[in-house]
Each structure stands twice: as structure tokens, then as C-alpha cells.
mmCIF file of C-alpha atoms and ligand atoms in Angstrom:
data_model
loop_
_atom_site.group_PDB
_atom_site.id
_atom_site.type_symbol
_atom_site.label_atom_id
_atom_site.label_comp_id
_atom_site.label_asym_id
_atom_site.label_seq_id
_atom_site.Cartn_x
_atom_site.Cartn_y
_atom_site.Cartn_z
ATOM 1 C CA MET A 10 14.159 -22.963 11.035
ATOM 2 C CA ILE A 11 14.268 -21.778 7.422
ATOM 3 C CA THR A 12 11.056 -19.876 6.736
ATOM 4 C CA GLU A 13 11.995 -18.057 3.550
ATOM 5 C CA THR A 14 11.608 -19.912 0.262
ATOM 6 C CA LEU A 15 12.074 -18.213 -3.080
ATOM 7 C CA LEU A 16 8.647 -18.045 -4.676
ATOM 8 C CA TYR A 17 9.280 -15.924 -7.763
ATOM 9 C CA THR A 18 12.169 -14.092 -9.411
ATOM 10 C CA GLY A 19 11.052 -11.275 -11.677
ATOM 11 C CA LYS A 20 13.184 -8.892 -13.693
ATOM 12 C CA ALA A 21 13.815 -6.541 -10.761
ATOM 13 C CA LYS A 22 12.372 -8.087 -7.611
ATOM 14 C CA SER A 23 12.355 -11.469 -5.884
ATOM 15 C CA LEU A 24 9.535 -12.691 -3.669
ATOM 16 C CA TYR A 25 10.054 -15.062 -0.747
ATOM 17 C CA THR A 26 7.567 -16.782 1.528
ATOM 18 C CA THR A 27 7.700 -15.879 5.218
ATOM 19 C CA GLU A 28 6.494 -17.629 8.368
ATOM 20 C CA ASN A 29 3.202 -15.745 7.876
ATOM 21 C CA PRO A 30 1.292 -17.328 4.943
ATOM 22 C CA ASP A 31 -0.377 -13.970 4.249
ATOM 23 C CA GLN A 32 2.919 -12.126 3.847
ATOM 24 C CA LEU A 33 5.874 -12.165 1.444
ATOM 25 C CA LEU A 34 9.360 -10.723 1.584
ATOM 26 C CA CYS A 35 9.878 -8.514 -1.464
ATOM 27 C CA VAL A 36 13.555 -8.017 -2.341
ATOM 28 C CA PHE A 37 14.415 -5.099 -4.635
ATOM 29 C CA ARG A 38 17.450 -6.120 -6.683
ATOM 30 C CA ASN A 39 19.945 -3.946 -8.583
ATOM 31 C CA ASP A 40 18.938 -5.629 -11.856
ATOM 32 C CA THR A 41 17.577 -3.059 -14.267
ATOM 33 C CA SER A 42 15.820 -4.181 -17.408
ATOM 34 C CA ALA A 43 14.255 -2.616 -20.463
ATOM 35 C CA PHE A 44 12.586 -3.730 -23.675
ATOM 36 C CA ASP A 45 10.808 -6.695 -22.020
ATOM 37 C CA GLY A 46 14.005 -7.985 -20.457
ATOM 38 C CA GLU A 47 16.208 -7.733 -23.575
ATOM 39 C CA LYS A 48 18.539 -5.220 -21.902
ATOM 40 C CA ILE A 49 19.584 -6.085 -18.345
ATOM 41 C CA VAL A 50 22.258 -4.334 -16.278
ATOM 42 C CA GLN A 51 23.175 -4.157 -12.586
ATOM 43 C CA LEU A 52 23.016 -0.629 -11.211
ATOM 44 C CA ALA A 53 24.599 -0.151 -7.781
ATOM 45 C CA ARG A 54 22.226 1.115 -5.043
ATOM 46 C CA LYS A 55 19.115 0.836 -7.258
ATOM 47 C CA GLY A 56 17.467 -1.902 -5.162
ATOM 48 C CA MET A 57 17.955 0.105 -2.011
ATOM 49 C CA VAL A 58 16.682 3.353 -3.556
ATOM 50 C CA ASN A 59 13.575 1.669 -5.009
ATOM 51 C CA ASN A 60 12.824 -0.125 -1.735
ATOM 52 C CA TYR A 61 12.784 3.167 0.220
ATOM 53 C CA PHE A 62 11.034 5.018 -2.627
ATOM 54 C CA ASN A 63 8.277 2.403 -2.833
ATOM 55 C CA ALA A 64 7.811 2.335 0.971
ATOM 56 C CA PHE A 65 7.408 6.119 1.050
ATOM 57 C CA ILE A 66 4.900 6.240 -1.828
ATOM 58 C CA MET A 67 2.854 3.248 -0.636
ATOM 59 C CA GLN A 68 2.553 4.808 2.817
ATOM 60 C CA LYS A 69 1.398 8.118 1.290
ATOM 61 C CA LEU A 70 -1.198 6.223 -0.760
ATOM 62 C CA ALA A 71 -2.431 4.270 2.279
ATOM 63 C CA GLN A 72 -2.806 7.560 4.199
ATOM 64 C CA ALA A 73 -4.907 8.841 1.281
ATOM 65 C CA GLY A 74 -7.200 5.795 1.524
ATOM 66 C CA ILE A 75 -5.750 3.713 -1.325
ATOM 67 C CA PRO A 76 -5.238 0.194 0.062
ATOM 68 C CA ASN A 77 -1.951 -1.477 -0.866
ATOM 69 C CA HIS A 78 0.250 -4.428 -0.032
ATOM 70 C CA PHE A 79 3.066 -2.590 1.786
ATOM 71 C CA GLU A 80 3.478 -3.677 5.421
ATOM 72 C CA LYS A 81 6.938 -2.569 6.585
ATOM 73 C CA LEU A 82 10.572 -2.172 5.624
ATOM 74 C CA LYS A 83 12.597 -5.262 6.500
ATOM 75 C CA ASN A 84 16.065 -3.930 5.623
ATOM 76 C CA ASP A 85 17.679 -1.580 3.081
ATOM 77 C CA THR A 86 16.692 -3.659 0.063
ATOM 78 C CA SER A 87 13.570 -5.528 1.148
ATOM 79 C CA SER A 88 10.071 -5.025 2.514
ATOM 80 C CA ILE A 89 7.325 -7.196 3.942
ATOM 81 C CA VAL A 90 4.190 -7.105 1.748
ATOM 82 C CA LYS A 91 0.801 -8.772 1.786
ATOM 83 C CA ARG A 92 0.699 -11.877 -0.393
ATOM 84 C CA LEU A 93 -1.637 -11.143 -3.318
ATOM 85 C CA LYS A 94 -3.156 -13.142 -6.110
ATOM 86 C CA MET A 95 -2.019 -10.803 -8.882
ATOM 87 C CA ILE A 96 -4.218 -9.756 -11.791
ATOM 88 C CA PRO A 97 -2.032 -10.205 -14.922
ATOM 89 C CA VAL A 98 -2.653 -6.735 -16.305
ATOM 90 C CA GLU A 99 -0.726 -3.475 -16.111
ATOM 91 C CA CYS A 100 -2.669 -0.243 -15.592
ATOM 92 C CA VAL A 101 -1.017 2.812 -17.148
ATOM 93 C CA VAL A 102 -2.084 6.382 -16.390
ATOM 94 C CA ARG A 103 -0.616 9.292 -18.353
ATOM 95 C CA ASN A 104 -0.588 13.037 -17.706
ATOM 96 C CA PHE A 105 1.821 13.920 -20.537
ATOM 97 C CA ALA A 106 2.500 12.072 -23.785
ATOM 98 C CA ALA A 107 5.670 9.940 -23.832
ATOM 99 C CA GLY A 108 6.910 6.473 -24.697
ATOM 100 C CA SER A 109 4.545 4.039 -26.370
ATOM 101 C CA LEU A 110 1.713 6.584 -26.604
ATOM 102 C CA CYS A 111 3.867 8.764 -28.885
ATOM 103 C CA ARG A 112 5.022 5.741 -30.883
ATOM 104 C CA ARG A 113 1.467 4.423 -31.331
ATOM 105 C CA LEU A 114 -0.428 7.655 -31.999
ATOM 106 C CA GLY A 115 2.292 9.906 -33.390
ATOM 107 C CA VAL A 116 1.548 12.603 -30.813
ATOM 108 C CA GLU A 117 4.207 15.059 -29.701
ATOM 109 C CA MET A 118 6.211 14.084 -26.626
ATOM 110 C CA GLY A 119 5.291 16.243 -23.631
ATOM 111 C CA LEU A 120 1.767 17.075 -24.842
ATOM 112 C CA GLU A 121 -0.403 17.573 -21.739
ATOM 113 C CA LEU A 122 -3.211 15.021 -21.629
ATOM 114 C CA LYS A 123 -6.493 16.398 -20.316
ATOM 115 C CA PRO A 124 -8.147 14.432 -18.892
ATOM 116 C CA PRO A 125 -5.361 11.968 -18.039
ATOM 117 C CA THR A 126 -5.513 8.718 -20.025
ATOM 118 C CA PHE A 127 -5.891 5.160 -18.749
ATOM 119 C CA GLU A 128 -4.708 2.025 -20.587
ATOM 120 C CA PHE A 129 -4.559 -1.686 -19.857
ATOM 121 C CA PHE A 130 -1.695 -3.907 -21.039
ATOM 122 C CA LEU A 131 -1.415 -7.665 -20.672
ATOM 123 C CA LYS A 132 1.540 -8.648 -18.473
ATOM 124 C CA ASN A 133 3.325 -10.946 -20.910
ATOM 125 C CA ASP A 134 6.951 -10.276 -21.897
ATOM 126 C CA ALA A 135 6.925 -12.939 -24.649
ATOM 127 C CA LEU A 136 4.075 -11.046 -26.345
ATOM 128 C CA HIS A 137 5.675 -7.660 -25.502
ATOM 129 C CA ASP A 138 2.867 -6.665 -23.100
ATOM 130 C CA PRO A 139 0.165 -6.029 -25.747
ATOM 131 C CA MET A 140 -2.449 -3.366 -25.172
ATOM 132 C CA ILE A 141 -5.809 -4.863 -24.133
ATOM 133 C CA ASN A 142 -9.225 -3.527 -23.160
ATOM 134 C CA ASP A 143 -12.147 -4.247 -20.816
ATOM 135 C CA SER A 144 -13.790 -6.596 -23.307
ATOM 136 C CA LEU A 145 -10.676 -8.795 -23.655
ATOM 137 C CA ILE A 146 -10.116 -8.806 -19.888
ATOM 138 C CA ILE A 147 -13.671 -10.063 -19.308
ATOM 139 C CA THR A 148 -13.671 -12.624 -22.118
ATOM 140 C CA PHE A 149 -10.329 -14.131 -21.122
ATOM 141 C CA GLN A 150 -11.260 -13.887 -17.427
ATOM 142 C CA TRP A 151 -8.137 -12.007 -16.392
ATOM 143 C CA ALA A 152 -10.397 -9.962 -14.077
ATOM 144 C CA THR A 153 -14.067 -9.159 -13.474
ATOM 145 C CA GLN A 154 -15.941 -5.977 -14.397
ATOM 146 C CA LYS A 155 -15.927 -5.071 -10.688
ATOM 147 C CA ASP A 156 -12.113 -5.460 -10.616
ATOM 148 C CA ILE A 157 -11.799 -3.335 -13.773
ATOM 149 C CA ASP A 158 -13.912 -0.531 -12.307
ATOM 150 C CA GLN A 159 -11.968 -0.677 -9.043
ATOM 151 C CA MET A 160 -8.550 -0.683 -10.765
ATOM 152 C CA LYS A 161 -9.502 2.362 -12.860
ATOM 153 C CA ALA A 162 -10.869 4.229 -9.843
ATOM 154 C CA TYR A 163 -7.785 3.509 -7.694
ATOM 155 C CA ALA A 164 -5.368 4.264 -10.549
ATOM 156 C CA LEU A 165 -6.913 7.720 -11.023
ATOM 157 C CA GLN A 166 -7.036 8.352 -7.249
ATOM 158 C CA VAL A 167 -3.310 7.557 -7.182
ATOM 159 C CA ASN A 168 -2.872 10.216 -9.860
ATOM 160 C CA THR A 169 -4.559 12.914 -7.782
ATOM 161 C CA VAL A 170 -2.441 12.122 -4.722
ATOM 162 C CA LEU A 171 0.913 11.669 -6.456
ATOM 163 C CA SER A 172 0.706 14.402 -9.108
ATOM 164 C CA GLU A 173 0.262 16.934 -6.300
ATOM 165 C CA LEU A 174 3.013 15.394 -4.183
ATOM 166 C CA PHE A 175 5.455 15.467 -7.106
ATOM 167 C CA LEU A 176 4.469 18.966 -8.231
ATOM 168 C CA LYS A 177 5.197 20.316 -4.744
ATOM 169 C CA ALA A 178 8.740 19.021 -5.264
ATOM 170 C CA GLY A 179 8.957 20.734 -8.677
ATOM 171 C CA LEU A 180 8.446 17.426 -10.512
ATOM 172 C CA LEU A 181 5.978 16.312 -13.193
ATOM 173 C CA LEU A 182 4.509 12.829 -12.874
ATOM 174 C CA VAL A 183 4.373 12.110 -16.615
ATOM 175 C CA ASP A 184 3.005 8.537 -16.500
ATOM 176 C CA TYR A 185 3.112 5.396 -14.383
ATOM 177 C CA LYS A 186 2.259 1.698 -14.315
ATOM 178 C CA LEU A 187 0.348 -0.015 -11.512
ATOM 179 C CA GLU A 188 -0.453 -3.654 -10.782
ATOM 180 C CA PHE A 189 -3.277 -4.855 -8.570
ATOM 181 C CA GLY A 190 -4.128 -8.131 -6.882
ATOM 182 C CA HIS A 191 -6.561 -9.733 -4.487
ATOM 183 C CA TYR A 192 -5.856 -10.040 -0.791
ATOM 184 C CA HIS A 193 -8.517 -12.462 0.419
ATOM 185 C CA ASN A 194 -11.652 -10.789 -0.994
ATOM 186 C CA SER A 195 -10.362 -7.263 -1.530
ATOM 187 C CA LEU A 196 -8.642 -5.782 -4.522
ATOM 188 C CA ILE A 197 -5.585 -3.761 -3.474
ATOM 189 C CA LEU A 198 -2.546 -2.147 -5.108
ATOM 190 C CA GLY A 199 0.535 -4.384 -5.292
ATOM 191 C CA ASP A 200 3.938 -4.503 -6.984
ATOM 192 C CA GLU A 201 5.863 -1.226 -6.675
ATOM 193 C CA PHE A 202 5.857 2.479 -7.302
ATOM 194 C CA SER A 203 9.383 3.640 -8.110
ATOM 195 C CA PRO A 204 11.196 5.464 -10.931
ATOM 196 C CA ASP A 205 11.543 2.041 -12.595
ATOM 197 C CA GLY A 206 7.818 2.069 -13.421
ATOM 198 C CA CYS A 207 6.964 5.707 -13.985
ATOM 199 C CA ARG A 208 8.205 8.782 -15.829
ATOM 200 C CA ILE A 209 9.238 11.839 -13.842
ATOM 201 C CA TRP A 210 10.503 15.113 -15.333
ATOM 202 C CA ASP A 211 11.785 18.247 -13.670
ATOM 203 C CA ALA A 212 8.839 20.662 -13.995
ATOM 204 C CA LYS A 213 10.995 23.558 -15.256
ATOM 205 C CA THR A 214 13.823 22.017 -17.242
ATOM 206 C CA LYS A 215 11.980 18.788 -18.232
ATOM 207 C CA LYS A 216 15.122 16.858 -17.222
ATOM 208 C CA VAL A 217 14.349 13.119 -17.335
ATOM 209 C CA LEU A 218 14.640 11.578 -13.858
ATOM 210 C CA ASP A 219 13.360 8.025 -14.399
ATOM 211 C CA LYS A 220 14.122 4.732 -16.143
ATOM 212 C CA ASP A 221 14.141 6.424 -19.566
ATOM 213 C CA ARG A 222 17.713 7.427 -18.590
ATOM 214 C CA PHE A 223 18.519 3.698 -18.719
ATOM 215 C CA ARG A 224 16.400 2.916 -21.807
ATOM 216 C CA LYS A 225 18.041 5.776 -23.739
ATOM 217 C CA ASP A 226 21.582 5.324 -22.331
ATOM 218 C CA MET A 227 21.565 8.815 -20.806
ATOM 219 C CA GLY A 228 23.683 7.810 -17.781
ATOM 220 C CA ASP A 229 23.342 8.773 -14.095
ATOM 221 C CA VAL A 230 20.274 6.530 -13.721
ATOM 222 C CA VAL A 231 20.387 5.867 -9.976
ATOM 223 C CA GLU A 232 21.657 9.416 -9.367
ATOM 224 C CA ALA A 233 18.431 10.681 -10.983
ATOM 225 C CA TYR A 234 16.293 8.332 -8.833
ATOM 226 C CA GLU A 235 18.158 9.635 -5.770
ATOM 227 C CA GLU A 236 17.538 13.232 -6.821
ATOM 228 C CA VAL A 237 13.786 12.546 -7.000
ATOM 229 C CA ALA A 238 13.896 10.780 -3.616
ATOM 230 C CA GLN A 239 15.759 13.669 -2.035
ATOM 231 C CA ARG A 240 13.330 16.242 -3.512
ATOM 232 C CA LEU A 241 10.353 14.242 -2.183
ATOM 233 C CA GLY A 242 11.970 14.152 1.274
ATOM 234 C CA ILE A 243 12.746 10.416 1.285
ATOM 235 C CA ALA A 244 15.646 9.684 3.654
ATOM 236 C CA LEU A 245 18.092 7.263 2.025
ATOM 237 C CA PRO A 246 20.912 5.578 3.944
ATOM 238 C CA VAL A 247 24.371 6.495 2.723
ATOM 239 C CA MET A 248 25.896 3.465 1.019
ATOM 240 C CA PRO A 249 29.289 3.274 -0.653
ATOM 241 C CA VAL A 250 29.191 2.990 -4.435
ATOM 242 C CA ALA A 251 29.887 -0.674 -5.253
HETATM 243 P P1 ADP B 325 8.348 -8.799 -13.564
HETATM 244 O O1 ADP B 325 7.520 -9.972 -13.119
HETATM 245 O O2 ADP B 325 7.560 -7.858 -14.412
HETATM 246 O O3 ADP B 325 9.650 -9.191 -14.147
HETATM 247 P P2 ADP B 325 9.331 -7.871 -10.960
HETATM 248 O O4 ADP B 325 10.758 -8.247 -11.007
HETATM 249 O O5 ADP B 325 9.000 -6.546 -10.411
HETATM 250 O O6 ADP B 325 8.600 -7.874 -12.335
HETATM 251 O O7 ADP B 325 8.641 -9.046 -10.162
HETATM 252 C C1 ADP B 325 7.696 -8.865 -9.218
HETATM 253 C C2 ADP B 325 6.571 -9.851 -9.488
HETATM 254 O O8 ADP B 325 5.848 -10.028 -8.276
HETATM 255 C C3 ADP B 325 5.596 -9.337 -10.522
HETATM 256 O O9 ADP B 325 5.220 -10.407 -11.369
HETATM 257 C C4 ADP B 325 4.390 -8.870 -9.707
HETATM 258 O O10 ADP B 325 3.180 -9.044 -10.406
HETATM 259 C C5 ADP B 325 4.458 -9.785 -8.495
HETATM 260 N N1 ADP B 325 3.977 -9.174 -7.259
HETATM 261 C C6 ADP B 325 4.124 -7.891 -6.872
HETATM 262 N N2 ADP B 325 3.581 -7.696 -5.658
HETATM 263 C C7 ADP B 325 3.088 -8.890 -5.243
HETATM 264 C C8 ADP B 325 2.409 -9.330 -4.062
HETATM 265 N N3 ADP B 325 2.153 -8.497 -3.074
HETATM 266 N N4 ADP B 325 2.026 -10.630 -3.987
HETATM 267 C C9 ADP B 325 2.301 -11.490 -5.012
HETATM 268 N N5 ADP B 325 2.948 -11.131 -6.147
HETATM 269 C C10 ADP B 325 3.332 -9.849 -6.268
HETATM 270 N N1 UDP B 326 5.898 0.564 -17.683
HETATM 271 C C1 UDP B 326 6.381 -0.362 -16.775
HETATM 272 N N2 UDP B 326 6.467 -1.676 -17.144
HETATM 273 C C2 UDP B 326 6.090 -2.107 -18.364
HETATM 274 C C3 UDP B 326 5.602 -1.166 -19.297
HETATM 275 C C4 UDP B 326 5.521 0.158 -18.932
HETATM 276 O O1 UDP B 326 6.716 0.000 -15.652
HETATM 277 O O2 UDP B 326 6.180 -3.325 -18.633
HETATM 278 C C5 UDP B 326 5.795 1.981 -17.309
HETATM 279 C C6 UDP B 326 6.823 2.844 -17.994
HETATM 280 O O3 UDP B 326 7.983 2.966 -17.196
HETATM 281 C C7 UDP B 326 6.100 4.160 -18.133
HETATM 282 C C8 UDP B 326 4.631 3.766 -18.255
HETATM 283 O O4 UDP B 326 4.527 2.442 -17.746
HETATM 284 O O5 UDP B 326 6.264 4.941 -16.960
HETATM 285 C C9 UDP B 326 4.124 3.813 -19.683
HETATM 286 O O6 UDP B 326 4.973 3.033 -20.489
HETATM 287 P P1 UDP B 326 4.787 3.045 -22.082
HETATM 288 O O7 UDP B 326 3.483 2.405 -22.425
HETATM 289 O O8 UDP B 326 5.010 4.421 -22.585
HETATM 290 O O9 UDP B 326 5.887 2.032 -22.595
HETATM 291 P P2 UDP B 326 7.439 2.219 -22.908
HETATM 292 O O10 UDP B 326 7.618 3.341 -23.860
HETATM 293 O O11 UDP B 326 8.087 2.469 -21.604
HETATM 294 O O12 UDP B 326 7.787 0.889 -23.484
#
């Protein structure tokens, strides 16, 4: 009996139904995109690395009391997750200035942000994910005030847990993007946490170890993701380079 039907193909992951209506199979592909999908390349091993990376981080967050959709690893490139009704906003937390914050405000890259900042963006590639705020989210009914408060609280809790975890490995968690959704009546963290959706720098040398290597054509993209995984103690299976 065929139980898996393709439900959604995003820029980096594909979601399939499973025999359990409350669960999806999330497949991490090697597709790597930037600039709202304008630049797309296949990077060998990336799907596998992100699948293991995400599993490790989501389990750490669950242990710290942050509910999320991760259920279990299915194979090297896919995991079983809870099926969520996603909220179409991206939550970005920043500890150091980089990327769009520098472009928008003209601040120096690497400036430490105290306290960390929180921003909402609308998930809409055609509109280039515009920045939005609580008022717009309420008016356009993308989420409720209760959801907004919960997303902010969880996003900052994630920061406490992960900044410490990364720092212990000599890494700075510069910024990251989270997506939330509803599982029945609860709001929980969904999507992924991997170097595709965050910025990570070596704490001493400030070497870039995230998707900026791809955006800026710096090379060794997956090698950098693997270095972070290894430093965090994530065991990756050895796979031949395709
Ligand atoms: P994008 O949609 O940005 O191109 P991806 O390739 O990562 O990104 O696709 C994953 C899609 O699946 C995203 O739209 C995300 O909101 C959605 N998603 C992530 N986790 C879940 C989940 N647990 N249940 C339902 N949808 C999810
Ligand atoms: N980010 C993401 N998906 C997006 C937009 C941003 O994963 O659609 C991540 C990005 O990798 C970075 C953080 O969110 O870790 C902040 O991104 P920023 O606003 O600086 O945008 P960028 O300069 O990457 O376009």
C-alpha cells in the first residue's frame, strides 16, 4: 500500500503524508537556494547533514522544554515530524549584526546586539519576505496576539539554549530564523534548525560556517556545515562525495 504522497516541495525540503494523519515525512534535499530562490545549486551531502543537524538541535530544544515537531529520524536524509498548520511568518533573532540588518540600518557587521533583537518577516518569496510587525500580523490574521507572544517567548528561549551550546563549541550563534505552527491546539516550533537558516561564526577567527558561504560564493559550504556538526558532537554517517 502506498502511504506516502508528496504534499509540498519547498526550496530545500519536501513533505510527504504518512499512514499517520498527524505525521509527515520531511525529506532534506541537496538543493541549496539563496535570494528567494533566484540562485539554486545542488550540494552533495547537504540534505543528510541538515537532517542530522536538525534532529540534534530539535532534541536539545525539546529537552529544554521548547516543544517542536521533530519525532524521529527515518533515514539519512529524512525525518518524521508532526504535521503542523504553519503560521506564514518567519521569526528572526539576532545576537550580532549581519545580513539584512546591516543593509537596512547601516550598522557595522559583527556589532554585538544587547539585548538580542527579534523581527518578523512575511513568508512570501514573490514579495521577497517583507518585514512585518505585530499590528500587520493581527490585522491580516496571519496569527493571534497569543501566538505572537508565544512565538517571541519561544524564539528567545531557543536563543538562551543554543547560544550556550554553540559557545561551548567555540562558535557564535549570530542569528537564526524560526517558523512555528499549530499542532491541534498548541503552538510549537516547526520547519528546521540547520546552517541553512542561521549564521554561525567561529568565536575566535570569525570564520563563516553557514549558508553565507553559499550566498557569497566562498566555497566549502557543506564542509563548513560538517565542521559545525562535528564541533557540536553530532555524529554524521560517512558518505562518499557524489
Ligand atoms: P520554503 O517553503 O521556504 O521553500 P522548505 O523547502 O524548507 O522551504 O520547505 C518546507 C516547507 O514546509 C516550509 O514551507 C515550511 O513552512 C513547511 N513546514 C515545515 N515544517 C512543517 C510541519 N511540521 N508541518 C507542515 N509544514 C511544515
Ligand atoms: N533566513 C532564512 N530564510 C529566509 C530569510 C532569512 O533562513 O527566508 C535566515 C538567514 O539565514 C539568517 C537570518 O535568517 O540566518 C537573518 O537573515 P537576514 O534577515 O539577515 O536576511 P539575509 O541577509 O540572509 O537575506
